XYZ file of C-alpha atoms in Angstrom:
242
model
C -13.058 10.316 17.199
C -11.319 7.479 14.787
C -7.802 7.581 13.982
C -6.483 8.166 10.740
C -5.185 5.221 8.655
C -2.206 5.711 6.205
C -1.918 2.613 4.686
C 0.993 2.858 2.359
C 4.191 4.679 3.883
C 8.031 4.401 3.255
C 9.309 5.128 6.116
C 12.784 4.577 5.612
C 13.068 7.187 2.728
C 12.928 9.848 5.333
C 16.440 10.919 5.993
C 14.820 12.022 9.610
C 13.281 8.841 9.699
C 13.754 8.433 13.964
C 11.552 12.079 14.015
C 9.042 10.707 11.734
C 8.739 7.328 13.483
C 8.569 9.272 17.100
C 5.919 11.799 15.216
C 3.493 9.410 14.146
C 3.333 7.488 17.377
C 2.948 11.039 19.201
C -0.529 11.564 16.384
C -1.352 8.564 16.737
C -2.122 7.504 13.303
C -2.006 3.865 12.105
C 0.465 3.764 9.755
C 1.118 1.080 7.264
C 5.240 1.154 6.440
C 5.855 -0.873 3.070
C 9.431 -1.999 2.110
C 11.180 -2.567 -1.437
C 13.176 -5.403 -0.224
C 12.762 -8.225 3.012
C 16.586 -7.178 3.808
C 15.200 -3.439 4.142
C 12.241 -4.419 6.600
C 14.924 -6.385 8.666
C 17.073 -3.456 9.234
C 13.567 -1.253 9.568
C 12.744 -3.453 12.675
C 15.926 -3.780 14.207
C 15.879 -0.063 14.354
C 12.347 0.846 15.228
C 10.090 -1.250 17.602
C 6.196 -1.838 15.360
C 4.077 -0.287 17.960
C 0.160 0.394 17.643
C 0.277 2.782 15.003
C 3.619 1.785 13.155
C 3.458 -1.700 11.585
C 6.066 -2.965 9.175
C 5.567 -4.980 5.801
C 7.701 -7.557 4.696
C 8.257 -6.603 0.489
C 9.749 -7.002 -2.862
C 9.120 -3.968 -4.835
C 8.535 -5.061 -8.692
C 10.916 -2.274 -9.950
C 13.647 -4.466 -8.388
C 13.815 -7.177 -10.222
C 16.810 -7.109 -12.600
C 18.297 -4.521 -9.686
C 19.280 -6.777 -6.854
C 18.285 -10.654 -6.079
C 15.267 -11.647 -4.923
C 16.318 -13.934 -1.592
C 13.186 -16.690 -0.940
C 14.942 -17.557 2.560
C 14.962 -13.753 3.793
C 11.353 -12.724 2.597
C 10.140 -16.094 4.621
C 12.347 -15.562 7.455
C 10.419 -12.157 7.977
C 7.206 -13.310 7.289
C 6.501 -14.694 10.154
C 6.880 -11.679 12.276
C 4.575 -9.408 10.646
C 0.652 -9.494 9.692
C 1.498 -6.737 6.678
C 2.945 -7.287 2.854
C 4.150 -4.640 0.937
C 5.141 -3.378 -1.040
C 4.960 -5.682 -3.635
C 3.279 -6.273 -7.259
C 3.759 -5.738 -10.813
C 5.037 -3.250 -12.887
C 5.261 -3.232 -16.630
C 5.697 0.295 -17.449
C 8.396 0.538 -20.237
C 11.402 1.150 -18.119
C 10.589 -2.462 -15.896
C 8.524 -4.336 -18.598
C 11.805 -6.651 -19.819
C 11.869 -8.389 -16.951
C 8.159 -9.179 -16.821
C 8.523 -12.847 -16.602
C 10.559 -12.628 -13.792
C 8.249 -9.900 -11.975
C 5.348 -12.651 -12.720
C 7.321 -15.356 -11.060
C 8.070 -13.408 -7.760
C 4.967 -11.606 -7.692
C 3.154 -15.181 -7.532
C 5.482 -16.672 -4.839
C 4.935 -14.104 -2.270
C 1.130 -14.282 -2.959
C 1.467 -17.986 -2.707
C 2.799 -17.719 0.557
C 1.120 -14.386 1.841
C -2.373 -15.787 1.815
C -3.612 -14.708 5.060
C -1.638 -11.246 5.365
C -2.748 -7.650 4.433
C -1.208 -6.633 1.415
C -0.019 -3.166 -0.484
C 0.181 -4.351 -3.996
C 1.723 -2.042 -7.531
C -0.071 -2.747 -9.992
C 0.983 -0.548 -13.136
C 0.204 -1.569 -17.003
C -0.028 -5.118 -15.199
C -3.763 -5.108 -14.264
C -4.919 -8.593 -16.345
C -1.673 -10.450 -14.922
C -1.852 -8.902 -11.173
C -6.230 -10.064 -11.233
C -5.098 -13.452 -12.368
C -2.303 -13.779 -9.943
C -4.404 -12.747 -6.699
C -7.157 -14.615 -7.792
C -5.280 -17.921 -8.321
C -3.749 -17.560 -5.197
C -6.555 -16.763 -2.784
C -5.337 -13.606 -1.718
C -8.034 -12.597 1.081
C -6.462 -8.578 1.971
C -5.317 -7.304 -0.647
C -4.914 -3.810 -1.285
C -4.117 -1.868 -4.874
C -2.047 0.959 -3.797
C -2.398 4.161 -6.274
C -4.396 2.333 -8.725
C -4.446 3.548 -12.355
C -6.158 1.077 -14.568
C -9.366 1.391 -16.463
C -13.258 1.174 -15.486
C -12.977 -2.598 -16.507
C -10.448 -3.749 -14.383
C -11.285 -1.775 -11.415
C -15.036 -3.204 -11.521
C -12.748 -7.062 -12.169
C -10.577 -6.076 -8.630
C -13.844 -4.679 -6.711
C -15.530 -8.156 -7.668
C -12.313 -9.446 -6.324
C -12.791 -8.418 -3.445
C -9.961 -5.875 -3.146
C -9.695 -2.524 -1.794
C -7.898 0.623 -2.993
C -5.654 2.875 -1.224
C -5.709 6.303 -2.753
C -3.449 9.442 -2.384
C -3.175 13.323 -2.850
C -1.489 12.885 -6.719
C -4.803 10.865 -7.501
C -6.776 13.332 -6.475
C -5.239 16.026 -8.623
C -5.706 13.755 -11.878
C -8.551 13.453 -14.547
C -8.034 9.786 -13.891
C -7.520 9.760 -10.760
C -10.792 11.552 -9.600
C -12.755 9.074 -12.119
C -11.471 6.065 -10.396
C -11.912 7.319 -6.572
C -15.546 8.382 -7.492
C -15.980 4.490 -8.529
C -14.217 3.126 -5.386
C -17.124 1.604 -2.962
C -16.754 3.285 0.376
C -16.654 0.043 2.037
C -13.244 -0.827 -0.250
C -11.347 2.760 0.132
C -8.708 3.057 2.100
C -6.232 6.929 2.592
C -2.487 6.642 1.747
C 0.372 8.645 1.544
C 2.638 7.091 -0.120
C 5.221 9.592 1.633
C 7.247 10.906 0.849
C 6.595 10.438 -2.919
C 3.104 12.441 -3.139
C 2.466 16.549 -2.453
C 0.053 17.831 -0.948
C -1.092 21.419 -1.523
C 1.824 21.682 -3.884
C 4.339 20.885 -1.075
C 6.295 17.441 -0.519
C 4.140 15.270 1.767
C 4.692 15.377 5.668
C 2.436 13.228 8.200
C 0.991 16.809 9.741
C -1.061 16.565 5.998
C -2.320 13.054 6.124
C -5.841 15.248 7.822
C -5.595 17.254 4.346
C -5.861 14.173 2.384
C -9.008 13.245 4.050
C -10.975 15.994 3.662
C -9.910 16.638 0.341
C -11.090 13.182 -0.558
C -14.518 13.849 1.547
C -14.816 16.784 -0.915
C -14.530 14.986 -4.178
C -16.733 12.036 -3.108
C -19.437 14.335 -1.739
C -19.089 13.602 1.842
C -19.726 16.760 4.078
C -18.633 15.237 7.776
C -14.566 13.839 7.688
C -15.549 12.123 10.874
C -17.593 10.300 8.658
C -15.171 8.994 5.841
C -12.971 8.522 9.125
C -15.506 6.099 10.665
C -16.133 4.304 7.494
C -12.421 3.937 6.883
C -11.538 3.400 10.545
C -14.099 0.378 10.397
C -12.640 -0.814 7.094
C -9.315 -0.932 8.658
C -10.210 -3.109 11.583
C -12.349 -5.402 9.007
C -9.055 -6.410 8.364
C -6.632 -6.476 11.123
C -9.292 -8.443 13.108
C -10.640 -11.132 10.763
């Protein structure tokens, strides 16, 4: 049987964060931790060893610029100890869209210098600025976590070459169930994004990530989980091995 994959994760907004950790090594699923800040993933591995299924990205989370400084030495300095990115992007949404620019200038250092790592990327209201960014830079794993853009830029990022990650709050949107239905199978990737999704109407917990599977087998017409496992399991290893 394949393992599940839960490729976008913040672990450290658990406040039983060492019983999470411990839990998803005793399941067994991979589990893709993103961080908002290269200072946070410092103190994330200091605590907890990356094992099989806990690996750590290295991030800059776009709704932090004009919040706290974005250090060039720190995100390099923990770069080189970790394959993963993330979470990181662009966010234009009213609330973060005066500091644009800024976002823009960050966004396209790290992708400068994150060329041959997998990557969790935010990409809201920003989707012409976060294509032209990734494809400038070369990007080769790149992931759209929780994508909500139109038909025209999803077919642009699929051309791209990217994949999706996609969650339990997707699936319970209009939009949401419109883009997954477009996603090629080959390009899909299951997150969490614990603990800021619900699943069944309940805060997410990593007992549910088996819910989110099947619930996404249902909407794209796939009968067997094992089977979206398989596909997703193989689309995982596409890119930890290459």
């Amino acid at each position: 049987m394949s393992k599940l994959i839960d490729m976008h994760f913040h672990l450290d907004f658990y406040s039983n964060h060492l019983q999470v950790y411990n839990l998803i090594n005793q399941m067994e699923q991979h589990t893709f931790c993103v961080t908002n800040q290269p200072e946070i993933y410092e103190s994330c591995i200091e605590l907890y060893k990356p094992t099989k299924y806990v690996q750590f990205g290295v991030g800059f989370h776009p709704q932090n610029v004009g919040k706290v400084n974005f250090r060039k030495t720190s995100f390099i300095r923990n770069l080189q100890y970790t394959k993963y990115v993330g979470e990181v992007g662009l966010d234009f949404s009213k609330e973060y869209v005066f500091y644009k620019d800024k976002q823009m200038e960050i966004f396209d250092y790290i992708c400068k210098i994150s060329k041959e790592k997998i990557m969790s990327i935010h990409c809201r209201v920003a989707e012409e600025e976060v294509y032209r960014i990734l494809k400038k830079n070369g990007n080769r794993k790149k992931i759209l976590h929780w994508y909500s853009g139109n038909k025209k830029w999803l077919e642009m990022f699929i051309e791209l070459g990217c994949y999706f990650s996609i969650n339990s709050n997707m699936i319970g949107s209009k939009n949401g169930k419109q883009i997954i239905k477009q996603i090629p199978l080959d390009k899909l990737f299951i997150e969490s994004d614990g603990p800021f999704t619900k699943v069944s109407g309940r805060k997410y917990t990593i007992d549910k990530l088996s819910i989110v599977y099947k619930e996404v087998a249902y909407l794209i017409g796939i009968s067997e989980i094992e089977s979206l496992k398989k596909q997703i399991f193989k689309n995982y290893l596409s890119l930890i091995e290459d």
